[in-house]
Coordinates of C-alpha atoms and ligand atoms in Angstrom, one line a residue:
M21 CA 13.6 -10.4 -18.5
A22 CA 13.3 -12.8 -15.7
W23 CA 10.1 -11.0 -14.3
P24 CA 7.2 -12.9 -15.4
G25 CA 8.9 -16.0 -14.3
H26 CA 9.7 -14.2 -11.0
A27 CA 6.1 -13.1 -10.6
A28 CA 4.6 -16.7 -11.4
W29 CA 6.6 -17.9 -8.6
A30 CA 6.0 -15.5 -6.4
V31 CA 2.1 -15.5 -6.7
L32 CA 2.3 -19.2 -6.5
A33 CA 4.2 -19.3 -3.1
G34 CA 1.8 -16.7 -2.1
V35 CA -1.3 -18.6 -2.7
L36 CA 0.5 -21.8 -1.2
L37 CA 1.2 -19.9 1.9
L38 CA -2.3 -18.5 2.2
A39 CA -4.0 -21.7 1.6
A40 CA -1.6 -23.3 4.6
G41 CA -2.5 -20.3 6.7
A42 CA -6.2 -20.4 5.9
A43 CA -6.4 -24.4 6.5
A44 CA -4.2 -23.9 9.7
Q45 CA -6.9 -21.2 11.1
S46 CA -10.2 -22.5 10.1
S47 CA -9.1 -25.9 11.8
S48 CA -7.9 -24.2 15.0
C49 CA -11.0 -21.9 14.7
V50 CA -13.4 -25.0 14.9
S51 CA -11.4 -27.3 17.2
A52 CA -10.9 -24.1 19.7
T53 CA -11.6 -25.1 23.5
F54 CA -12.2 -22.2 26.0
Q55 CA -11.5 -21.8 30.0
G56 CA -14.7 -22.7 32.2
G57 CA -16.1 -24.8 29.8
R58 CA -17.4 -22.2 27.4
A59 CA -18.9 -23.5 24.2
F60 CA -19.7 -21.2 20.8
Q61 CA -21.6 -22.2 18.0
Q62 CA -20.0 -20.5 15.2
C63 CA -16.5 -19.6 14.5
N64 CA -14.8 -17.3 11.7
A65 CA -11.1 -16.9 11.1
L66 CA -10.2 -13.8 10.6
P67 CA -8.1 -12.4 7.9
V68 CA -5.7 -10.9 9.8
L69 CA -3.6 -10.4 12.7
G70 CA -3.9 -14.4 12.9
A71 CA -7.6 -13.7 15.2
S72 CA -10.6 -15.9 15.2
L73 CA -14.2 -14.7 16.5
H74 CA -16.7 -17.7 18.2
W75 CA -19.9 -17.3 18.9
T76 CA -23.4 -17.9 19.6
Y77 CA -26.2 -16.1 18.6
H78 CA -29.4 -15.9 20.7
A79 CA -32.4 -15.2 17.7
A80 CA -34.8 -14.9 20.7
N81 CA -33.5 -11.7 22.1
G82 CA -31.3 -10.7 19.7
T83 CA -28.3 -11.2 22.1
A84 CA -25.0 -12.9 21.5
D85 CA -22.1 -14.5 23.6
V86 CA -18.8 -13.8 21.8
A87 CA -15.1 -15.1 22.0
F88 CA -12.4 -13.3 20.5
R89 CA -9.1 -14.8 20.5
A90 CA -6.1 -13.4 19.1
P91 CA -1.9 -14.2 19.5
Q92 CA 0.0 -11.4 21.2
Q93 CA 3.1 -11.1 23.0
S94 CA 2.9 -10.7 26.8
G95 CA 2.7 -7.4 27.7
G96 CA 0.7 -6.6 24.6
W97 CA -3.1 -6.2 24.2
V98 CA -5.7 -7.4 21.6
A99 CA -9.3 -5.9 21.3
W100 CA -12.5 -6.7 19.5
G101 CA -15.3 -4.7 18.9
I102 CA -18.5 -3.2 16.8
N103 CA -18.7 0.3 15.2
T104 CA -22.5 1.3 15.2
R105 CA -21.4 4.6 13.1
G106 CA -19.0 3.4 10.1
T107 CA -16.6 1.1 9.1
T108 CA -13.5 3.2 10.9
M109 CA -11.7 2.5 13.8
P110 CA -13.5 6.1 15.4
G111 CA -16.7 5.1 16.7
S112 CA -16.1 1.7 18.0
S113 CA -17.3 0.2 21.1
V114 CA -14.6 -1.6 21.9
F115 CA -13.3 -4.6 24.6
I116 CA -9.7 -4.0 25.2
A117 CA -7.5 -7.1 27.1
S118 CA -4.4 -6.2 28.5
Q119 CA -2.2 -7.0 31.2
D120 CA -0.5 -5.6 34.2
A121 CA 2.9 -6.2 35.4
S122 CA 1.8 -9.2 37.4
G123 CA 0.4 -10.9 34.3
A124 CA -3.3 -10.1 35.4
V125 CA -5.4 -9.7 32.6
S126 CA -8.1 -7.2 32.7
V127 CA -10.9 -6.0 30.1
T128 CA -11.3 -2.1 29.8
T129 CA -14.6 -1.3 27.6
T130 CA -14.4 2.2 25.5
V131 CA -16.0 4.2 22.5
L132 CA -13.0 5.2 20.4
E133 CA -13.6 8.5 20.0
S134 CA -10.7 9.5 17.8
V135 CA -7.5 7.4 16.6
S136 CA -5.7 8.4 19.5
P137 CA -8.4 7.9 22.2
S138 CA -7.8 8.2 26.0
L139 CA -8.7 4.6 26.9
T140 CA -10.9 5.0 30.0
N141 CA -13.3 2.2 31.2
G142 CA -16.4 3.4 30.2
S143 CA -20.0 2.0 29.1
L144 CA -20.5 1.2 25.3
S145 CA -23.0 2.0 22.7
F146 CA -24.6 -1.0 23.2
D147 CA -25.7 -3.4 25.9
V148 CA -23.0 -5.4 27.9
L149 CA -25.1 -7.9 29.8
A150 CA -22.7 -9.6 31.6
P151 CA -19.1 -8.4 32.9
P152 CA -16.7 -9.0 30.0
A153 CA -13.9 -11.6 31.1
A154 CA -10.2 -12.2 29.4
D155 CA -7.6 -14.6 29.5
Y156 CA -4.1 -15.0 28.3
A157 CA -2.3 -18.4 27.6
A158 CA 0.1 -19.7 25.8
G159 CA 0.7 -16.2 24.0
V160 CA -2.9 -16.2 23.1
Y161 CA -5.7 -13.3 24.6
T162 CA -9.2 -14.5 24.6
I163 CA -12.1 -11.9 25.3
F164 CA -15.2 -13.2 26.5
A165 CA -18.3 -11.2 26.0
T166 CA -22.4 -11.4 25.7
I167 CA -23.8 -8.2 24.1
A168 CA -26.9 -7.1 22.8
L169 CA -26.3 -6.7 19.2
P170 CA -26.9 -2.9 18.4
N171 CA -30.2 -1.9 16.9
N172 CA -31.0 -5.7 17.2
S173 CA -29.7 -6.2 14.0
T174 CA -27.7 -9.6 13.3
T175 CA -25.3 -7.7 10.9
Q176 CA -22.7 -5.6 12.2
N177 CA -19.4 -3.7 11.4
T178 CA -16.8 -5.6 13.8
V179 CA -13.3 -4.5 14.3
W180 CA -10.5 -6.1 16.1
Q181 CA -6.8 -5.0 16.7
A182 CA -3.5 -6.1 18.5
G183 CA -0.6 -4.0 19.5
P184 CA 2.3 -3.8 21.9
G185 CA 2.5 -2.6 25.5
N186 CA 4.7 -2.6 28.4
T187 CA 3.6 -3.9 31.9
G188 CA 0.1 -2.3 31.8
S189 CA 0.4 0.5 29.5
I190 CA -1.3 0.1 26.0
A191 CA 1.0 1.3 23.3
P192 CA -0.2 2.5 19.7
H193 CA -0.7 -0.4 17.2
S194 CA 1.0 -0.2 13.7
T195 CA -0.6 1.8 11.4
S196 CA 0.1 -0.1 8.2
G197 CA -0.6 -3.7 6.5
A198 CA -2.6 -6.0 8.7
N199 CA -3.5 -3.6 11.5
V200 CA -5.4 -1.6 9.2
Q201 CA -7.2 -4.2 7.5
S202 CA -8.9 -5.5 10.5
M203 CA -12.2 -4.9 10.1
Q204 CA -15.6 -7.0 8.4
R205 CA -19.0 -6.8 8.2
L206 CA -20.2 -9.8 9.9
D207 CA -24.1 -11.6 10.3
F208 CA -24.0 -13.3 13.4
M209 CA -27.0 -15.3 12.2
S210 CA -25.4 -16.9 9.1
G211 CA -22.0 -16.5 9.3
Q212 CA -21.0 -14.6 6.4
S213 CA -18.5 -11.9 6.3
T214 CA -17.7 -9.1 3.8
G215 CA -14.4 -7.4 4.6
A216 CA -15.6 -3.6 5.1
S217 CA -12.3 -3.1 4.3
N218 CA -11.8 -5.4 1.1
S219 CA -12.8 -3.0 -1.3
R220 CA -10.3 -0.4 0.3
L221 CA -7.9 -3.1 0.3
H222 CA -8.5 -3.6 -3.2
R223 CA -8.2 0.2 -4.1
R224 CA -5.1 0.1 -2.3
N225 CA -3.6 -2.3 -4.6
I226 CA -4.6 -1.1 -7.7
H227 CA -3.1 2.3 -6.7
G228 CA 0.1 0.3 -6.0
I229 CA 0.1 -1.4 -9.4
L230 CA -0.7 1.2 -11.4
N231 CA 1.9 3.5 -10.0
G232 CA 4.4 0.8 -10.0
V233 CA 4.0 0.1 -13.5
S234 CA 3.7 3.6 -14.8
W235 CA 6.4 5.2 -12.5
G236 CA 8.1 2.6 -11.3
I237 CA 8.7 0.9 -15.0
L238 CA 7.3 2.7 -18.0
I239 CA 8.9 6.3 -17.3
P240 CA 12.2 4.9 -16.2
L241 CA 12.0 2.6 -19.6
G242 CA 11.1 5.8 -21.6
A243 CA 13.9 7.9 -20.2
M244 CA 16.2 4.9 -21.1
I245 CA 14.8 4.6 -24.7
A246 CA 15.5 8.7 -25.1
R247 CA 19.0 8.2 -23.9
Y248 CA 20.4 4.8 -25.1
L249 CA 18.3 4.5 -28.7
R250 CA 18.7 7.7 -30.2
V251 CA 22.5 7.3 -30.1
F252 CA 22.1 5.0 -32.9
E253 CA 21.2 7.0 -36.1
A254 CA 19.0 4.1 -37.7
A255 CA 16.6 4.8 -34.5
D256 CA 15.8 8.3 -35.6
P257 CA 13.1 9.4 -35.2
A258 CA 11.7 6.2 -33.9
W259 CA 13.2 6.4 -30.4
F260 CA 11.3 10.0 -29.9
Y261 CA 8.3 8.4 -30.8
L262 CA 8.9 5.3 -28.4
H263 CA 10.1 7.7 -25.8
I264 CA 6.6 9.9 -26.1
T265 CA 4.8 6.7 -26.0
C266 CA 6.3 5.3 -23.0
Q267 CA 5.9 8.7 -21.1
L268 CA 2.5 9.8 -21.9
S269 CA 1.2 6.1 -21.1
G270 CA 3.2 6.0 -18.0
Y271 CA 1.7 9.6 -17.0
V272 CA -1.6 8.6 -17.9
L273 CA -1.5 5.7 -15.7
G274 CA 0.5 7.5 -13.2
V275 CA -2.2 10.2 -12.8
A276 CA -5.1 7.7 -12.4
G277 CA -3.4 5.9 -9.9
W278 CA -1.7 9.1 -8.2
A279 CA -5.6 10.3 -7.8
L280 CA -6.7 7.1 -6.8
G281 CA -4.1 7.7 -3.9
L282 CA -5.2 11.2 -2.9
K283 CA -8.6 9.8 -2.7
L284 CA -7.7 6.9 -0.6
G285 CA -5.5 9.7 1.7
S286 CA -8.5 11.7 1.7
E287 CA -11.1 8.7 3.0
S288 CA -8.2 7.5 5.6
K289 CA -9.3 10.3 8.3
G290 CA -7.2 8.7 10.9
V291 CA -4.4 7.6 9.5
T292 CA -2.1 9.8 7.2
Y293 CA 0.9 9.0 5.3
G294 CA 2.3 12.5 5.2
A295 CA 6.2 11.7 3.5
H296 CA 4.3 9.4 0.7
R297 CA 1.4 12.1 0.0
N298 CA 3.9 14.6 -0.5
I299 CA 6.5 12.7 -2.5
G300 CA 3.3 11.6 -4.7
I301 CA 2.2 15.0 -5.1
A302 CA 5.8 16.3 -5.9
I303 CA 5.8 13.6 -8.8
F304 CA 2.9 14.3 -10.2
C305 CA 3.9 18.2 -10.3
L306 CA 7.4 17.4 -11.7
A307 CA 6.2 14.9 -14.4
T308 CA 3.2 17.3 -15.3
L309 CA 5.7 19.8 -16.0
Q310 CA 7.7 17.5 -18.3
V311 CA 4.6 17.1 -20.5
F312 CA 4.0 20.9 -20.6
A313 CA 7.5 21.7 -21.1
L314 CA 7.2 19.5 -24.8
L315 CA 4.9 22.1 -25.8
L316 CA 7.5 24.9 -25.3
R317 CA 10.5 22.5 -26.6
P318 CA 12.9 24.9 -28.8
D319 CA 13.8 23.8 -32.1
K320 CA 16.7 21.8 -31.8
K321 CA 18.8 24.4 -33.6
N322 CA 17.5 27.1 -31.0
K323 CA 20.5 28.5 -29.1
Y324 CA 18.0 27.7 -25.8
R325 CA 17.4 24.2 -26.7
F326 CA 20.8 23.4 -24.5
Y327 CA 19.2 24.8 -21.7
W328 CA 15.7 23.1 -22.3
N329 CA 17.7 19.7 -22.6
I330 CA 19.0 20.6 -18.9
Y331 CA 16.1 21.6 -17.5
H332 CA 14.3 18.3 -19.3
H333 CA 16.7 16.0 -18.1
S334 CA 17.1 17.2 -14.2
V335 CA 13.1 17.3 -14.0
G336 CA 12.6 14.3 -15.3
Y337 CA 15.5 12.3 -13.5
S338 CA 14.2 13.8 -10.1
A339 CA 10.8 12.7 -10.8
I340 CA 12.0 9.0 -11.4
V341 CA 14.6 9.2 -8.5
L342 CA 11.7 10.6 -6.1
A343 CA 9.0 7.8 -8.1
A344 CA 11.7 4.8 -6.5
V345 CA 11.5 6.1 -3.1
N346 CA 7.6 6.5 -3.1
I347 CA 7.3 3.0 -4.4
F348 CA 9.4 1.8 -1.3
K349 CA 7.3 4.0 1.0
G350 CA 4.1 2.8 -0.6
L351 CA 5.2 -1.0 -0.1
D352 CA 6.4 -0.4 3.6
I353 CA 2.7 0.9 3.8
L354 CA 0.8 -1.7 1.8
K355 CA 2.8 -4.4 3.3
P356 CA 2.2 -6.9 0.7
A357 CA 3.6 -10.2 0.7
S358 CA 7.6 -9.8 0.5
G359 CA 7.7 -11.4 -3.3
W360 CA 6.5 -7.6 -4.3
K361 CA 9.1 -5.7 -2.9
K362 CA 11.5 -8.4 -4.0
S363 CA 10.3 -8.3 -7.6
Y364 CA 10.5 -4.5 -7.5
I365 CA 14.0 -4.5 -6.3
A366 CA 14.5 -7.0 -9.2
I367 CA 13.2 -4.8 -11.5
L368 CA 15.3 -1.8 -10.4
A369 CA 18.5 -3.5 -10.5
T370 CA 17.8 -5.1 -13.9
L371 CA 16.9 -1.7 -15.4
A372 CA 20.3 -0.2 -13.6
A373 CA 22.2 -2.7 -15.0
V374 CA 20.5 -2.4 -18.6
A375 CA 21.2 1.5 -18.1
L376 CA 24.8 1.1 -17.2
L377 CA 25.7 -1.5 -20.1
L378 CA 23.6 1.1 -22.5
E379 CA 25.7 3.7 -21.0
A380 CA 29.3 2.3 -21.9
I381 CA 28.2 1.4 -25.3
T382 CA 26.9 4.7 -25.7
W383 CA 30.3 6.3 -24.7
V384 CA 31.8 3.8 -26.7
V385 CA 29.8 4.4 -30.0
V386 CA 30.0 8.4 -29.3
L387 CA 33.8 8.3 -28.7
R388 CA 34.7 6.3 -31.7
R389 CA 32.3 8.4 -34.3
K390 CA 34.0 11.5 -32.5
K391 CA 37.3 10.2 -33.3
S392 CA 36.3 9.3 -37.3
A393 CA 34.5 12.8 -37.3
K394 CA 37.3 14.4 -35.6
Q395 CA 34.9 17.1 -34.7
P396 CA 36.5 19.1 -31.8
H397 CA 33.2 20.5 -30.4
G398 CA 30.4 19.3 -28.8
G399 CA 30.2 15.9 -27.9
A400 CA 30.3 13.8 -24.9
A401 CA 32.5 15.5 -23.0
N402 CA 30.0 18.4 -22.5
G403 CA 27.9 16.0 -20.3
N404 CA 24.9 16.0 -22.8
G405 CA 26.7 13.4 -25.0
W406 CA 25.5 12.8 -28.6
Q407 CA 22.3 15.2 -28.3
H408 CA 23.9 17.7 -31.4
Q409 CA 23.8 15.1 -33.8
Q410 CA 20.3 13.9 -33.5
G411 CA 16.9 14.7 -34.6
A412 CA 13.2 15.1 -33.5
Ligands
NAG509 C1 -31.1 -14.8 25.8 O1 -31.6 -15.6 24.8 C2 -30.7 -17.1 25.4 C3 -31.0 -18.1 24.9 O2 -32.6 -18.2 24.6 C4 -30.5 -16.9 27.3 O3 -29.9 -17.9 27.4 C5 -30.3 -15.6 27.5 O4 -30.2 -15.4 28.8 C6 -31.0 -14.4 26.9 N1 -30.6 -13.1 27.5 C7 -31.2 -12.3 28.1 C8 -30.6 -11.2 28.3 O5 -32.4 -12.2 28.2
NAG510 C1 -34.9 -8.4 18.6 O1 -35.6 -9.0 17.3 C2 -35.9 -10.3 18.0 C3 -36.8 -11.0 16.5 O2 -36.2 -10.5 15.5 C4 -37.3 -10.3 18.8 O3 -37.7 -11.5 19.5 C5 -36.4 -9.5 20.0 O4 -37.1 -9.2 20.9 C6 -35.7 -8.3 19.7 N1 -34.7 -7.7 20.7 C7 -35.1 -6.3 21.1 C8 -33.8 -6.1 22.3 O5 -35.3 -5.5 20.7
NAG511 C1 -14.0 -1.8 34.1 O1 -15.1 -1.2 34.7 C2 -15.7 -3.1 35.0 C3 -17.2 -2.3 35.5 O2 -17.5 -1.3 36.0 C4 -15.0 -3.6 35.9 O3 -15.8 -4.9 36.0 C5 -13.8 -3.6 35.2 O4 -12.8 -4.3 35.9 C6 -13.2 -2.1 34.7 N1 -12.0 -2.5 33.9 C7 -10.7 -1.8 34.3 C8 -9.6 -2.0 33.5 O5 -10.7 -1.2 35.2
NAG512 C1 -31.4 0.9 13.2 O1 -32.0 0.1 12.1 C2 -32.9 0.8 11.3 C3 -33.8 0.0 10.4 O2 -33.4 -1.2 10.1 C4 -32.1 2.1 10.7 O3 -33.0 3.1 10.0 C5 -31.4 2.9 11.6 O4 -30.5 3.8 10.8 C6 -30.8 2.1 12.4 N1 -29.7 2.7 13.2 C7 -28.4 2.2 13.7 C8 -28.0 3.3 14.7 O5 -27.9 1.5 13.0

């Protein structure tokens, strides 16, 4: 298949892009200049939203002068803050810079009490030692603040965000991709940062890979093996064991990925992906039904075997179709480099093309076999094709 080559190119391109982006960001981070001749001793290019944080930490009194810089279309808003209660958005004390219709930039300070807060100007959960300020120039916002680091601790959970707006109103930001990865634990003394969201992002990626490989590749492959391999007498009963191996390993991996997805969903208090979650649960139920149906499978001479086959096929195909839909939904949530979606589309197209080809071959084989056997009953015309002639 073309997949390993494609993946290698996608990975290489991704690495080069990231490297170029990181280089561009870190150089703009160090060489940044600020309005009013302000200067800062340290800076970090933040991993998402093209943002950077510049600061000077005063060890003598546990305060920091901070400048947060992020690009945004005019009319939109950006925000930076510290969460003293955890690593999520609710609980964060934030500075929000936005513009009114005349383009004047103002800063609102507020503690976000929920994921859809009322943005009333109020006091934060730490001391703000000078009135915050902000400017907007060349498509980039900069927020200036002087704060007493909460609890006099140099390490803080920092959060940042950017979103759209329309002449003065602050509209909700996107709830997927970069906009849910904008958190970092930062040591204002050393400048070291660890992504508070990294382990979560990492687990989201594992969830995506497990489910993509299991529901997206192994299980359709297993279904194709059952449908197309068993038409060849020589492949009997090998096809059955291959089918079972594919489906069971797909099921085990898929359930692991599914459970991780449920865990991620339960941890994500504010942002929920209802459709993705419900389709995931439906797929799990259908697949579990398939595993149990195996135990109830009537003997192939049994008159109920025909109905069992119809049931087995319809449940199986439904699960496969739902899985493809949900993988696309998951890709839209995770928003990985576009190579992943393209790779998945390439895999789907390859599977579909192979299935189509094998479908044609199978019908030719079955019809020819029927002709030579001159059997008037059964056969492809009943929609179950060659079932009457194979074992296992
Ligand atoms: C904290 O210390 C810095 C540098 O020593 C000083 O410039 C600043 O005014 C101090 N802030 C407060 C609130 O004392
Ligand atoms: C914070 O800690 C530093 C030393 O670690 C100390 O000098 C300073 O007074 C403390 N500030 C506050 C507000 O407690
Ligand atoms: C928020 O309040 C501060 C001081 O109380 C003020 O300087 C600032 O302009 C206010 N911001 C907005 C957006 O009203
Ligand atoms: C403040 O620091 C103390 C000791 O380091 C810690 O026990 C406490 O939980 C901290 N409080 C907050 C609000 O972070």
